[in-house]
XYZ file of C-alpha atoms in Angstrom:
683
model
C 10.761 12.955 56.815
C 8.025 12.669 54.163
C 8.917 9.004 53.638
C 8.619 8.244 57.343
C 5.203 9.958 57.459
C 4.022 7.968 54.443
C 5.258 4.725 55.952
C 3.512 5.619 59.195
C 0.278 6.160 57.272
C 0.666 2.709 55.711
C 1.529 0.848 58.898
C -0.491 2.919 61.375
C -3.414 4.346 59.380
C -6.228 6.368 60.911
C -9.283 4.278 60.049
C -12.710 5.799 59.457
C -15.423 5.010 61.984
C -17.592 3.507 59.213
C -15.059 0.726 58.567
C -17.031 -2.495 58.208
C -14.876 -5.285 56.760
C -11.184 -6.130 56.988
C -9.593 -8.294 54.289
C -6.169 -9.780 54.932
C -4.331 -10.358 51.644
C -1.303 -12.651 51.904
C 0.635 -12.395 48.660
C 3.294 -15.026 49.207
C 6.212 -16.066 47.023
C 4.544 -19.378 46.262
C 0.894 -19.050 47.304
C -1.681 -16.343 47.862
C -4.623 -16.448 50.244
C -7.104 -14.006 51.719
C -9.276 -13.857 54.828
C -12.051 -11.618 56.075
C -13.131 -10.470 59.530
C -15.515 -7.812 60.749
C -13.814 -4.597 61.819
C -15.433 -5.045 65.221
C -14.026 -8.561 65.607
C -15.460 -12.043 65.463
C -14.767 -15.192 63.491
C -12.227 -15.000 60.675
C -13.324 -16.451 57.352
C -10.859 -17.587 54.633
C -12.040 -16.247 51.271
C -12.290 -17.860 47.860
C -9.870 -16.245 45.432
C -10.950 -18.561 42.652
C -14.308 -20.305 42.762
C -13.961 -23.269 45.095
C -10.316 -22.455 45.955
C -9.065 -20.502 48.986
C -5.322 -20.816 48.353
C -3.922 -20.254 44.868
C -0.385 -20.333 43.477
C 1.133 -16.872 43.130
C 1.280 -17.206 39.375
C 0.249 -14.985 36.501
C -0.332 -16.055 32.915
C -1.330 -14.678 29.537
C -3.474 -16.939 27.391
C -3.193 -17.156 23.619
C -6.243 -14.872 23.311
C -4.505 -12.200 25.427
C -6.622 -12.641 28.569
C -4.991 -12.683 32.009
C -5.259 -15.674 34.328
C -3.963 -16.267 37.855
C -3.395 -19.232 40.149
C -3.557 -22.739 38.696
C -5.028 -21.338 35.492
C -1.583 -19.895 34.738
C -0.405 -23.492 34.157
C -3.028 -24.362 31.558
C -2.019 -25.640 28.146
C -3.299 -22.511 26.364
C -1.115 -20.136 28.423
C 1.738 -18.831 26.305
C 3.581 -16.804 28.958
C 3.569 -17.151 32.723
C 5.500 -15.728 35.651
C 5.957 -16.894 39.230
C 7.820 -15.762 42.331
C 7.577 -12.091 41.364
C 7.070 -10.900 44.934
C 10.092 -8.690 45.524
C 11.216 -5.498 47.219
C 12.622 -4.356 43.857
C 9.404 -2.625 42.832
C 11.344 -0.175 40.658
C 12.027 -3.090 38.322
C 9.241 -2.914 35.683
C 9.026 -6.702 35.481
C 8.320 -6.856 39.219
C 5.961 -3.883 39.421
C 3.887 -4.868 36.374
C 3.489 -8.447 37.618
C 2.530 -7.292 41.123
C -0.009 -4.743 39.876
C -1.583 -7.147 37.415
C -1.795 -10.007 39.896
C -3.268 -7.887 42.709
C -5.821 -6.304 40.371
C -6.934 -9.705 39.086
C -7.017 -11.234 42.574
C -9.074 -8.366 44.027
C -11.500 -8.621 41.104
C -11.902 -12.349 41.850
C -12.476 -11.591 45.534
C -15.106 -9.036 44.584
C -16.865 -11.533 42.312
C -16.741 -14.483 44.716
C -17.562 -12.612 47.940
C -20.553 -10.381 47.286
C -21.170 -9.592 50.973
C -17.995 -7.481 51.122
C -18.446 -3.949 49.774
C -14.851 -3.402 48.591
C -15.319 0.345 48.962
C -14.007 2.909 51.510
C -15.667 0.938 54.332
C -13.342 -1.989 53.539
C -9.790 -2.158 54.894
C -7.324 -4.165 52.777
C -4.357 -5.360 54.829
C -1.259 -6.436 52.909
C 1.667 -8.326 54.390
C 5.371 -7.814 53.772
C 8.515 -9.657 54.877
C 9.650 -8.516 58.301
C 13.287 -8.172 57.237
C 12.613 -5.529 54.591
C 13.904 -2.014 55.254
C 11.727 1.068 55.782
C 12.327 2.172 52.190
C 11.478 -1.269 50.810
C 8.288 -1.535 52.874
C 7.225 1.951 51.809
C 7.764 1.267 48.097
C 6.073 -2.145 48.215
C 3.162 -0.992 50.362
C 2.590 2.088 48.210
C 2.442 -0.027 45.061
C -0.043 -2.524 46.510
C -2.242 0.068 48.197
C -2.363 1.940 44.889
C -4.221 -1.009 43.387
C -7.053 -0.626 45.918
C -7.268 3.160 45.921
C -11.032 3.079 46.486
C -10.482 1.274 49.815
C -8.504 1.851 52.981
C -5.131 0.094 53.058
C -2.682 -1.050 55.707
C 0.717 -2.767 55.666
C 1.666 -5.322 58.346
C 4.826 -7.372 58.847
C 4.148 -11.037 58.164
C 5.792 -12.191 61.398
C 3.387 -9.985 63.376
C 0.477 -11.483 61.449
C 1.607 -15.010 62.369
C 2.047 -13.971 66.005
C -1.456 -12.460 66.142
C -3.015 -15.563 64.581
C -1.413 -17.861 67.145
C -2.563 -15.591 69.966
C -6.132 -15.210 68.692
C -6.457 -18.955 68.026
C -5.332 -19.714 71.600
C -2.041 -21.256 70.487
C -0.386 -18.661 72.744
C -2.033 -18.108 76.103
C -1.976 -14.918 78.147
C 1.002 -16.054 80.224
C 3.054 -16.821 77.095
C 2.308 -13.777 74.985
C 5.299 -11.800 76.309
C 7.638 -14.788 76.371
C 10.426 -15.424 73.850
C 8.878 -16.783 70.645
C 10.643 -17.938 67.487
C 8.447 -17.793 64.375
C 9.624 -19.862 61.397
C 7.749 -19.053 58.195
C 8.443 -21.737 55.602
C 7.528 -20.333 52.228
C 8.011 -21.361 48.646
C 11.059 -19.143 48.079
C 12.424 -18.428 51.556
C 12.368 -19.565 55.153
C 12.210 -16.569 57.488
C 13.225 -16.648 61.156
C 11.658 -13.967 63.370
C 12.338 -13.792 67.089
C 9.704 -12.028 69.195
C 10.700 -11.108 72.725
C 8.204 -9.267 74.901
C 6.145 -8.422 71.781
C 9.129 -6.832 69.999
C 10.027 -8.641 66.744
C 13.495 -8.951 65.269
C 14.737 -10.756 62.173
C 17.469 -13.290 62.899
C 20.465 -13.145 60.527
C 19.850 -16.677 59.296
C 19.748 -17.746 55.655
C 20.386 -14.254 54.273
C 22.946 -15.454 51.731
C 20.734 -18.124 50.143
C 17.020 -18.822 49.910
C 15.761 -21.980 51.569
C 12.392 -22.222 49.850
C 10.204 -25.288 49.536
C 10.102 -24.803 45.747
C 13.668 -26.118 45.614
C 12.242 -29.546 46.418
C 10.036 -29.735 43.322
C 12.868 -28.387 41.184
C 15.062 -31.182 42.517
C 12.314 -33.710 41.732
C 12.195 -32.377 38.170
C 15.963 -32.851 37.896
C 15.612 -36.447 39.074
C 12.927 -37.081 36.452
C 14.952 -35.438 33.679
C 18.045 -37.461 34.554
C 16.022 -40.619 33.949
C 14.543 -39.387 30.665
C 16.097 -40.441 27.338
C 14.990 -37.079 25.878
C 16.526 -35.021 28.665
C 18.518 -32.508 26.577
C 15.686 -31.823 24.143
C 13.177 -31.345 26.968
C 15.526 -29.036 28.905
C 16.044 -26.916 25.792
C 12.281 -26.759 25.167
C 11.524 -25.718 28.738
C 14.167 -22.987 28.617
C 12.463 -21.490 25.568
C 8.857 -21.775 26.770
C 8.188 -20.249 30.208
C 4.551 -21.350 30.222
C 5.507 -24.998 29.679
C 8.276 -24.755 32.260
C 6.026 -23.372 35.000
C 3.304 -25.889 34.122
C 5.831 -28.706 34.530
C 7.179 -27.408 37.831
C 3.598 -27.077 39.082
C 2.947 -30.765 38.384
C 6.009 -31.709 40.434
C 4.895 -29.361 43.200
C 1.516 -31.116 43.307
C 3.332 -34.444 43.538
C 5.476 -33.117 46.396
C 2.419 -31.959 48.314
C 0.641 -35.281 47.716
C 3.623 -37.203 49.059
C 4.301 -35.132 52.164
C 0.608 -35.083 53.021
C 0.998 -38.814 53.765
C 4.524 -40.205 53.152
C 3.480 -43.656 54.358
C 1.222 -44.058 51.302
C 4.283 -44.722 49.133
C 6.046 -46.989 51.640
C 5.104 -49.366 50.056
C 2.618 -48.179 47.492
C 2.260 -47.212 43.851
C 4.522 -44.379 42.678
C 3.170 -40.952 41.812
C 3.061 -40.676 38.041
C 3.622 -37.489 36.039
C 3.196 -37.474 32.270
C 3.970 -34.314 30.332
C 3.744 -33.847 26.574
C 5.547 -31.023 24.767
C 4.470 -30.345 21.185
C 7.828 -29.293 19.816
C 7.031 -31.382 16.766
C 3.388 -32.176 15.887
C 4.408 -35.554 14.500
C 6.786 -36.512 17.291
C 6.164 -34.593 20.550
C 8.546 -34.766 23.471
C 7.373 -36.746 26.462
C 8.476 -36.586 30.094
C 7.281 -39.632 31.989
C 8.109 -39.830 35.685
C 7.234 -42.409 38.316
C 8.226 -40.876 41.630
C 8.813 -43.232 44.534
C 9.346 -42.521 48.223
C 13.093 -42.842 47.599
C 12.912 -40.072 44.988
C 11.250 -37.681 47.423
C 13.782 -38.455 50.144
C 16.582 -38.068 47.588
C 15.243 -34.611 46.675
C 15.603 -33.624 50.336
C 19.056 -35.126 50.781
C 20.832 -34.186 47.524
C 23.356 -31.343 48.036
C 22.383 -28.195 46.118
C 24.685 -25.329 45.156
C 21.833 -22.866 45.740
C 21.989 -23.589 49.475
C 25.564 -22.716 50.327
C 29.126 -22.135 49.166
C 29.677 -25.819 49.821
C 26.669 -27.695 48.372
C 24.345 -28.887 51.107
C 21.000 -30.682 51.021
C 17.627 -29.091 51.785
C 17.158 -31.141 54.938
C 20.697 -30.418 56.168
C 20.363 -26.703 55.393
C 17.127 -26.480 57.365
C 18.751 -28.173 60.353
C 21.797 -25.902 60.100
C 19.594 -22.801 59.974
C 17.645 -23.977 63.015
C 20.908 -24.482 64.890
C 22.135 -21.030 63.837
C 18.908 -19.421 65.052
C 19.246 -21.304 68.334
C 22.783 -19.964 68.821
C 21.658 -16.411 68.044
C 18.844 -16.585 70.568
C 21.059 -18.176 73.220
C 23.601 -15.364 72.775
C 20.852 -12.776 73.024
C 18.868 -14.091 75.970
C 21.009 -16.796 77.541
C 18.242 -19.347 76.993
C 16.448 -21.130 74.136
C 13.120 -19.710 72.918
C 10.169 -20.571 75.105
C 7.968 -21.275 72.071
C 8.731 -22.130 68.428
C 5.939 -21.557 65.891
C 5.976 -23.232 62.469
C 3.923 -21.540 59.783
C 3.723 -21.374 56.000
C 2.475 -24.099 53.678
C 5.735 -26.082 53.867
C 5.261 -26.433 57.635
C 2.811 -29.246 56.893
C 5.709 -31.554 56.000
C 6.122 -33.820 59.038
C 9.911 -33.906 58.947
C 9.943 -30.120 59.507
C 8.374 -30.481 62.935
C 10.542 -33.520 63.745
C 13.833 -31.715 63.038
C 12.641 -28.586 64.846
C 11.864 -30.594 67.979
C 15.314 -32.186 67.824
C 17.024 -28.781 67.689
C 14.644 -27.208 70.227
C 13.880 -29.930 72.790
C 11.958 -29.325 76.007
C 11.537 -26.852 77.690
C 11.008 -25.211 74.286
C 7.522 -25.894 72.957
C 7.297 -26.456 69.182
C 3.860 -25.679 67.719
C 2.624 -25.886 64.158
C -0.026 -23.371 63.138
C -3.407 -25.144 62.731
C -3.781 -23.951 59.121
C -0.255 -22.897 58.166
C -1.222 -21.875 54.626
C -3.812 -19.433 56.061
C -1.824 -18.228 59.083
C -0.605 -14.979 57.529
C -3.846 -13.958 55.789
C -5.829 -14.618 58.980
C -3.298 -12.633 61.009
C -3.395 -9.745 58.544
C -7.181 -9.555 58.817
C -6.980 -9.709 62.611
C -4.267 -7.021 62.660
C -6.595 -4.682 60.781
C -9.460 -5.444 63.146
C -7.225 -4.870 66.178
C -6.122 -1.572 64.666
C -9.758 -0.492 64.342
C -10.785 -1.668 67.811
C -7.806 -0.156 69.631
C -7.758 3.242 67.958
C -8.731 4.963 71.214
C -5.662 3.474 72.928
C -3.376 4.344 70.017
C -4.914 7.810 69.791
C -4.220 8.403 73.472
C -0.552 7.499 72.969
C -0.298 9.840 69.980
C -1.967 12.642 71.918
C 0.453 12.076 74.787
C 3.385 12.348 72.394
C 1.915 15.462 70.772
C 1.886 17.254 74.144
C 5.692 17.343 73.966
C 6.073 15.250 77.107
C 8.958 13.260 75.619
C 10.797 16.489 74.794
C 10.248 17.593 78.381
C 11.671 14.348 79.779
C 14.775 14.508 77.569
C 15.234 18.206 78.295
C 14.947 17.673 82.044
C 17.808 15.161 81.899
C 20.131 17.247 79.716
C 22.381 17.996 82.682
C 22.986 14.260 83.142
C 23.568 13.845 79.408
C 26.085 16.700 79.269
C 27.851 15.463 82.416
C 28.181 11.943 80.978
C 29.478 13.213 77.630
C 31.965 15.556 79.310
C 33.219 12.795 81.614
C 33.647 10.388 78.706
C 35.554 12.869 76.543
C 37.731 14.496 79.209
C 38.675 11.434 81.255
C 41.861 9.567 80.297
C 42.742 11.987 77.485
C 46.241 12.461 78.911
C 47.273 8.815 78.640
C 45.271 8.075 75.487
C 46.109 11.150 73.376
C 48.426 13.784 74.888
C 51.299 11.752 76.268
C 51.802 9.387 73.273
C 51.943 12.364 70.900
C 54.515 14.278 72.972
C 56.679 11.195 73.434
C 56.580 10.598 69.683
C 57.572 14.234 69.112
C 60.491 13.882 71.579
C 61.961 10.866 69.805
C 61.400 12.048 66.214
C 63.553 14.433 64.271
C 60.873 16.768 63.001
C 57.456 18.216 63.735
C 56.401 21.457 65.400
C 54.501 21.963 68.613
C 51.545 23.136 66.536
C 51.708 19.791 64.741
C 51.299 18.124 68.120
C 48.140 20.110 68.821
C 46.705 19.233 65.423
C 47.706 15.564 65.697
C 46.131 15.265 69.138
C 42.924 16.841 67.888
C 42.815 14.559 64.828
C 43.439 11.471 66.955
C 40.739 12.488 69.413
C 38.210 13.106 66.650
C 38.972 9.824 64.874
C 38.778 7.866 68.122
C 35.514 9.414 69.279
C 33.992 8.624 65.884
C 35.234 5.021 66.008
C 33.385 1.982 67.336
C 35.633 1.983 70.407
C 34.940 5.670 70.988
C 31.193 5.195 70.609
C 31.317 2.324 73.077
C 33.212 4.516 75.549
C 30.654 7.343 75.312
C 27.579 5.099 75.209
C 28.631 3.233 78.326
C 29.048 6.586 80.057
C 25.449 7.404 79.067
C 24.005 4.270 80.704
C 22.984 6.065 83.899
C 21.371 8.889 81.927
C 19.380 6.391 79.811
C 18.099 4.623 82.922
C 16.786 7.970 84.170
C 14.908 8.417 80.871
C 13.464 4.892 81.207
C 12.162 5.602 84.705
C 10.744 9.018 83.806
C 8.828 7.669 80.809
C 7.537 4.668 82.765
C 5.870 7.007 85.256
C 4.097 8.735 82.361
C 2.983 5.678 80.351
C 2.108 3.306 83.218
C -1.257 5.007 83.995
C -2.368 4.552 80.362
C -1.402 0.872 80.473
C -3.359 0.350 83.680
C -6.363 2.187 82.214
C -6.522 -0.407 79.413
C -5.901 -3.353 81.771
C -2.347 -3.878 80.531
C 0.749 -4.584 82.576
C 2.220 -1.274 83.713
C 5.516 -1.923 81.900
C 4.074 -2.817 78.473
C 4.963 0.594 77.011
C 8.394 0.835 78.634
C 11.134 1.714 76.169
C 13.662 -1.122 75.757
C 16.698 -1.512 77.956
C 19.707 0.199 76.434
C 21.566 -2.202 74.089
C 24.802 -0.441 75.101
C 24.249 -1.005 78.826
C 27.126 -3.223 80.088
C 24.478 -5.112 82.099
C 22.665 -6.026 78.856
C 22.752 -9.737 77.994
C 24.449 -8.955 74.674
C 25.723 -5.338 74.760
C 26.538 -3.643 71.460
C 27.220 -0.156 70.130
C 26.295 -0.914 66.505
C 22.602 -0.319 65.641
C 22.881 -2.893 62.835
C 23.639 -5.530 65.457
C 20.543 -4.629 67.480
C 17.906 -7.242 66.715
C 14.760 -5.511 67.909
C 13.232 -2.545 66.123
C 12.392 -0.242 69.036
C 15.843 -0.655 70.571
C 17.468 -0.022 67.188
C 15.448 3.161 66.690
C 16.493 4.621 70.048
C 20.097 3.449 69.660
C 20.356 5.234 66.301
C 18.899 8.411 67.809
C 21.380 8.445 70.701
C 24.276 7.821 68.309
C 22.987 10.677 66.157
C 23.162 12.978 69.184
C 26.683 11.761 69.978
C 27.816 12.358 66.387
C 26.464 15.898 66.590
C 28.381 16.558 69.807
C 31.625 15.088 68.458
C 31.517 16.518 64.938
C 29.883 19.888 65.578
C 30.788 20.826 69.145
C 34.133 19.216 69.893
C 35.812 19.391 66.509
C 33.663 21.673 64.418
C 34.646 24.956 65.999
C 32.361 24.988 69.013
C 35.229 24.244 71.390
C 38.484 25.586 69.982
C 40.803 22.667 70.714
C 43.359 23.593 68.045
C 44.261 27.182 69.030
C 46.902 28.239 71.575
C 44.188 29.816 73.697
C 42.173 26.605 73.799
C 42.677 23.574 76.070
C 45.438 22.167 73.874
C 47.200 25.497 74.063
C 47.398 25.131 77.856
C 49.410 21.935 77.474
C 51.612 23.210 74.657
C 52.359 26.439 76.531
C 53.307 24.401 79.585
C 55.771 22.334 77.565
C 57.202 25.485 75.973
C 57.832 26.977 79.401
C 59.396 23.734 80.566
C 61.805 23.531 77.597
C 62.837 27.176 77.450
C 62.373 28.171 81.048
C 62.375 31.920 81.735
C 63.454 32.654 78.159
C 60.041 31.516 76.927
C 58.360 34.390 78.690
C 60.096 36.773 76.295
C 59.291 34.685 73.186
C 56.017 34.766 71.335
C 54.421 31.394 71.978
C 52.912 31.539 68.490
C 56.442 31.704 67.098
C 57.743 28.863 69.245
C 54.863 26.623 68.270
C 55.902 26.867 64.613
C 59.599 26.174 65.292
C 61.021 22.795 64.291
C 63.186 22.124 67.341
C 66.298 19.961 66.937
C 66.202 16.500 68.479
C 68.962 17.555 70.915
C 66.685 20.242 72.340
C 63.725 17.851 72.463
C 65.781 15.345 74.423
C 67.477 17.915 76.646
C 65.762 16.392 79.660
C 64.974 12.755 80.455
C 61.762 11.187 79.180
C 60.411 10.975 82.746
C 60.640 14.766 83.063
C 58.570 15.229 79.898
C 55.999 12.674 81.075
C 55.514 14.325 84.452
C 55.291 17.788 82.902
C 52.763 16.741 80.260
C 50.658 14.938 82.867
C 50.675 18.013 85.078
C 49.707 20.370 82.275
C 47.213 17.917 80.709
C 45.277 17.578 83.946
C 44.510 21.288 83.664
C 43.403 20.818 80.058
C 41.120 17.915 81.018
C 39.299 20.203 83.382
C 38.968 22.919 80.764
C 37.672 20.478 78.138
C 35.113 19.134 80.627
C 33.933 22.644 81.492
C 33.715 23.725 77.856
C 31.636 20.685 76.889
C 29.195 21.322 79.721
C 28.841 24.990 78.788
C 28.457 24.258 75.065
C 25.348 22.162 75.861
C 23.925 23.740 79.021
C 25.222 27.297 78.762
C 26.399 29.112 81.898
C 29.163 31.281 80.420
C 30.525 33.968 82.801
C 29.064 37.455 82.534
C 32.509 38.946 81.901
C 32.852 36.935 78.682
C 32.410 39.502 75.874
C 30.806 36.834 73.634
C 28.532 35.497 76.371
C 25.242 36.321 74.621
C 26.324 34.662 71.372
C 27.654 31.580 73.168
C 24.511 31.203 75.276
C 22.381 31.384 72.150
C 24.552 28.737 70.487
C 24.357 26.499 73.562
C 20.558 26.748 73.453
C 20.578 25.716 69.790
C 22.936 22.829 70.573
C 20.732 21.599 73.397
C 17.578 21.845 71.279
C 19.272 19.873 68.501
C 20.259 17.066 70.892
C 16.832 16.966 72.555
C 15.077 16.796 69.180
C 17.355 14.031 67.869
C 16.792 11.789 70.879
C 13.135 12.700 71.309
C 12.284 11.762 67.705
C 13.734 8.295 68.242
C 11.967 7.749 71.559
C 8.625 8.933 70.131
C 8.886 6.596 67.130
C 9.787 3.698 69.450
C 6.786 4.488 71.675
C 4.421 4.475 68.689
C 5.817 1.165 67.496
C 5.624 -0.302 70.979
C 1.995 0.833 71.325
C 1.123 -0.906 68.071
C 2.738 -4.123 69.278
C 1.019 -3.890 72.667
C -2.422 -3.301 71.142
C -2.723 -7.048 70.528
C -3.032 -7.486 74.311
C -6.028 -5.207 74.764
C -8.732 -7.478 73.388
């Protein structure tokens, strides 16, 4: 619980009224940029991280004199050690955490030096971005580390896909009629290409490219390979670069610059002079190694079209991998919504390459609208700054939602519908138990040569528990809860709609998502991991948590005594005993008979059809008892003549409170998240 509260403080901080400036800090795998906006809104201004430079490579170096340098300076000749691509969720790794801390400290110091109008004190809000696909624990660890480097300021953590979405909206690339449409955001970075699908403001990471990393840096590495293959000193240079990280990163940087020069205007080399790269490595003062490359248009196209093992089990080229990932994202969205995305946004520095937009338009033709962010390398930092400003300006709206939640209104709604919940659970568990569990077990007992009647009771109980904990069992129960969930949706809408209208929002903006397990859903599922959107996943997990409690604690944990002769299973077993032994059974102790291993001849004394009809008749009584017991275990209502009535009523109250709390926590968290997403619409 403490982790969730800490993450909430990072992602939904309470900002002080004196907040003046918001700085969006986009620490990317390949590049870092920053932007500033007033807390009260206005024009966003990209900031200089290094004098005269607003975008720097995410690189860190140590010079021979021990001083720390960042950006392009990390590729200077006098840098002995350098590191790149250290942005990672593995902040417990000292190599990652030290690099992140050092880089952020240096970058913030440069911002402070180059932007004297920003106070960089408690009146400043620093907004950091993080990949949208990272888990809660990863976001918390990463955000805590970064915010710790600016402890004298306020800090906030925002998903990068949300930042891109906000930038496109604020820069009028998404108009008011499109803001709640289906939007695919493709963030092409140096190390990865991330696909985020936003549907009605709710973001979800598409399961595309998770096995490999389609980053633009692979292109310059491929260009380096091409140059090395043509060099007569290839082996010696490769060995030198492996031993000297500073030289290696400096070399890769030169090829990255060449890549950016080419894709800025590919026609310049068709025809035109090649791009020359000349590197000297002083392995021997008298005879240094030299790498001389003359890169033509064919070399750049070859770098895109050469199969690479890093991009798939079967080597595939960068261009082909990008197309395949686009097609995979298209299939995922089609399965989810039945239609292609209305809008496709290209962001990240690599989005400037013209072929990216060309391929995207081929995969997503009209009516999809493909749009490249105006300044793709600044899209995230601008969006981060805007997200912080929106947070400040909409605190009254967000505060009103929190105050509403704190009144306990969600608990009241869930509690009011507990009768529907209990009815649905009881129906799902009690219906069809005869054919699914009782009859198969008795028929197996009839045909086998061993096994007692008590074994039947235990086997039935074990089968029921295993099934209700299985995916099929969850699906069965969740589908039964569809009507109950729709009641919750309607009840909450009546409560949140007035707040939406007060802030000039559509009345349904704060509606909780449609149930992913609803058979009417476009892509129904019972597995939270298969639920794309965060708010739906949160609620789905909460409902499943309540179901698990009912199954594990109430049905099979002793709450309803299914395994004893006096319980519902005992009704069936006693009925079979009477049927087999007739009047004699009345004089036998049923407990004794249940532990007898009856010979097969006795088991098969009567035809199978007789056993089936008898079990069905007795089981129908048990179904009713199971249904009644489930209802009472959640809602109470035990008869006054029950000697344990007071204890059972108290337990039922505890059970109901546990279920209400489990579901309510999920709904409240989803409402808070939804309010944060909807705040972008207010101004």
